[in-house]
mmCIF file of C-alpha atoms in Angstrom:
data_model
loop_
_atom_site.group_PDB
_atom_site.id
_atom_site.type_symbol
_atom_site.label_atom_id
_atom_site.label_comp_id
_atom_site.label_asym_id
_atom_site.label_seq_id
_atom_site.Cartn_x
_atom_site.Cartn_y
_atom_site.Cartn_z
ATOM 1 C CA GLN A 5 0.047 -0.037 0.077
ATOM 2 C CA VAL A 6 0.818 3.666 -0.266
ATOM 3 C CA GLN A 7 0.484 6.199 2.535
ATOM 4 C CA LEU A 8 0.191 9.907 1.804
ATOM 5 C CA VAL A 9 0.940 12.432 4.485
ATOM 6 C CA GLU A 10 -0.081 16.227 3.816
ATOM 7 C CA SER A 11 1.085 19.211 5.719
ATOM 8 C CA GLY A 12 1.327 22.992 5.327
ATOM 9 C CA GLY A 13 -2.213 24.014 5.869
ATOM 10 C CA GLY A 14 -3.367 26.722 8.301
ATOM 11 C CA LEU A 15 -5.021 30.148 8.687
ATOM 12 C CA VAL A 16 -3.575 33.027 6.517
ATOM 13 C CA GLN A 17 -4.971 36.319 5.835
ATOM 14 C CA PRO A 18 -6.053 37.370 2.430
ATOM 15 C CA GLY A 19 -3.042 38.084 -0.019
ATOM 16 C CA GLY A 20 -0.894 35.854 2.001
ATOM 17 C CA SER A 21 0.948 32.431 1.013
ATOM 18 C CA LEU A 22 1.178 28.826 2.104
ATOM 19 C CA ARG A 23 2.915 25.967 0.746
ATOM 20 C CA LEU A 24 1.089 22.452 1.205
ATOM 21 C CA SER A 25 3.202 19.298 0.952
ATOM 22 C CA CYS A 26 2.364 15.786 0.510
ATOM 23 C CA ALA A 27 4.683 12.839 1.104
ATOM 24 C CA ALA A 28 4.278 9.349 -0.110
ATOM 25 C CA SER A 29 5.613 6.287 1.585
ATOM 26 C CA GLY A 30 5.273 2.591 1.263
ATOM 27 C CA ARG A 31 6.192 -0.011 -1.308
ATOM 28 C CA ILE A 32 5.935 2.310 -4.183
ATOM 29 C CA LEU A 33 7.355 1.381 -7.677
ATOM 30 C CA SER A 34 6.239 4.517 -9.700
ATOM 31 C CA ILE A 35 4.188 7.578 -8.928
ATOM 32 C CA TYR A 36 2.408 8.791 -12.228
ATOM 33 C CA ASP A 37 -0.206 11.614 -12.029
ATOM 34 C CA ILE A 38 -0.548 13.700 -8.945
ATOM 35 C CA ARG A 39 -3.470 15.957 -8.255
ATOM 36 C CA TRP A 40 -4.416 18.360 -5.620
ATOM 37 C CA TYR A 41 -8.249 18.555 -4.848
ATOM 38 C CA ARG A 42 -9.965 20.842 -2.487
ATOM 39 C CA GLN A 43 -13.648 20.762 -0.952
ATOM 40 C CA ALA A 44 -15.212 23.730 0.830
ATOM 41 C CA PRO A 45 -18.249 23.161 2.967
ATOM 42 C CA GLY A 46 -21.279 22.530 1.104
ATOM 43 C CA ASN A 47 -19.514 22.052 -2.067
ATOM 44 C CA GLN A 48 -18.302 19.233 -4.293
ATOM 45 C CA ARG A 49 -14.583 18.241 -4.442
ATOM 46 C CA GLU A 50 -12.841 20.333 -6.934
ATOM 47 C CA LEU A 51 -9.549 19.371 -8.878
ATOM 48 C CA VAL A 52 -7.278 22.435 -8.453
ATOM 49 C CA ALA A 53 -4.013 21.328 -9.956
ATOM 50 C CA GLY A 54 -2.404 18.436 -11.429
ATOM 51 C CA ILE A 55 1.210 17.417 -12.459
ATOM 52 C CA SER A 56 2.053 14.317 -14.571
ATOM 53 C CA SER A 57 5.183 12.066 -14.490
ATOM 54 C CA ASP A 58 6.791 14.143 -17.096
ATOM 55 C CA GLY A 59 6.235 17.394 -15.280
ATOM 56 C CA THR A 60 3.397 18.789 -17.254
ATOM 57 C CA THR A 61 1.111 20.836 -15.143
ATOM 58 C CA ASN A 62 -2.461 22.040 -15.140
ATOM 59 C CA TYR A 63 -4.653 24.272 -13.204
ATOM 60 C CA VAL A 64 -8.168 25.192 -12.601
ATOM 61 C CA ASP A 65 -8.767 28.811 -14.060
ATOM 62 C CA SER A 66 -9.395 30.256 -10.541
ATOM 63 C CA VAL A 67 -5.785 29.491 -9.327
ATOM 64 C CA LYS A 68 -3.849 30.159 -12.433
ATOM 65 C CA GLY A 69 -0.991 32.546 -11.707
ATOM 66 C CA ARG A 70 -1.251 32.029 -7.948
ATOM 67 C CA PHE A 71 -0.788 28.427 -7.440
ATOM 68 C CA THR A 72 2.092 26.350 -8.374
ATOM 69 C CA VAL A 73 2.410 22.484 -8.260
ATOM 70 C CA SER A 74 5.713 20.655 -8.198
ATOM 71 C CA ARG A 75 7.190 17.290 -7.577
ATOM 72 C CA ASP A 76 10.333 15.728 -6.365
ATOM 73 C CA ASN A 77 10.424 12.230 -7.897
ATOM 74 C CA ALA A 78 13.510 11.209 -5.959
ATOM 75 C CA LYS A 79 11.735 11.970 -2.627
ATOM 76 C CA ASP A 80 8.056 10.966 -3.592
ATOM 77 C CA THR A 81 6.849 14.395 -2.575
ATOM 78 C CA VAL A 82 4.568 17.003 -4.260
ATOM 79 C CA SER A 83 4.060 20.659 -3.140
ATOM 80 C CA LEU A 84 1.447 23.167 -3.908
ATOM 81 C CA GLN A 85 2.643 26.659 -3.351
ATOM 82 C CA MET A 86 -0.146 29.089 -3.039
ATOM 83 C CA ILE A 87 0.157 32.922 -3.116
ATOM 84 C CA ASN A 88 -2.306 35.859 -3.159
ATOM 85 C CA LEU A 89 -4.594 33.753 -1.296
ATOM 86 C CA LYS A 90 -8.311 34.619 -1.273
ATOM 87 C CA PRO A 91 -11.085 33.903 0.941
ATOM 88 C CA GLU A 92 -12.704 31.558 -1.626
ATOM 89 C CA ASP A 93 -9.654 29.500 -1.472
ATOM 90 C CA THR A 94 -10.763 28.326 1.898
ATOM 91 C CA ALA A 95 -11.327 24.428 1.919
ATOM 92 C CA VAL A 96 -9.862 21.185 2.876
ATOM 93 C CA TYR A 97 -6.952 20.300 0.514
ATOM 94 C CA TYR A 98 -6.286 16.700 -0.585
ATOM 95 C CA CYS A 99 -3.419 15.346 -2.577
ATOM 96 C CA SER A 100 -4.127 12.154 -4.761
ATOM 97 C CA VAL A 101 -1.468 9.878 -6.485
ATOM 98 C CA ASP A 102 -1.846 7.497 -9.230
ATOM 99 C CA ALA A 103 0.782 4.980 -7.978
ATOM 100 C CA ALA A 104 2.207 1.569 -8.934
ATOM 101 C CA TYR A 105 3.094 -0.499 -5.741
ATOM 102 C CA VAL A 106 3.747 -3.917 -4.526
ATOM 103 C CA ASP A 107 0.650 -5.271 -2.877
ATOM 104 C CA ALA A 108 0.467 -7.570 0.321
ATOM 105 C CA GLY A 109 0.569 -10.540 -1.991
ATOM 106 C CA GLY A 110 3.919 -9.254 -3.601
ATOM 107 C CA ARG A 111 2.182 -8.365 -6.806
ATOM 108 C CA TYR A 112 2.284 -5.312 -8.982
ATOM 109 C CA SER A 113 -0.819 -3.153 -8.433
ATOM 110 C CA ARG A 114 -1.686 0.353 -9.461
ATOM 111 C CA ARG A 115 -4.438 2.465 -8.195
ATOM 112 C CA ASP A 116 -5.177 6.137 -6.845
ATOM 113 C CA PHE A 117 -4.518 7.006 -3.262
ATOM 114 C CA TRP A 118 -5.674 9.932 -1.270
ATOM 115 C CA GLY A 119 -4.105 11.908 1.671
ATOM 116 C CA GLN A 120 -6.140 12.767 4.753
ATOM 117 C CA GLY A 121 -6.564 16.480 3.824
ATOM 118 C CA THR A 122 -5.356 19.599 5.293
ATOM 119 C CA GLN A 123 -7.426 22.643 6.131
ATOM 120 C CA VAL A 124 -6.636 26.000 4.594
ATOM 121 C CA THR A 125 -8.374 29.138 5.792
ATOM 122 C CA VAL A 126 -8.117 32.536 4.426
ATOM 123 C CA SER A 127 -9.595 35.145 6.460
ATOM 124 C CA SER A 128 -8.831 38.416 8.121
#
């Protein structure tokens, strides 16, 4: 299995910055696409940013120019740098990875894994 641990959330004033991190561990063979989602109270989970194994990135329009996703393949980590935060960015942020791993039976397996989520609150 693969475990994901997120960190870096918190309370920040509008216009402030935060950097979220997501570290993967376990019997990992390869990590493919990585995505950051967020979910605000009463809203559906929203795809915010993604980065493929070759480093290609994509963002939802509302965060373009403010959020930057990056990955360190050697350390199996991904980060989401967020600047100029707005109150509407308030949500629980989740990382998700498409990972190949060795399962309990010693077999090659591949599926999506999710982190536990980290709260980001933008408020004055």
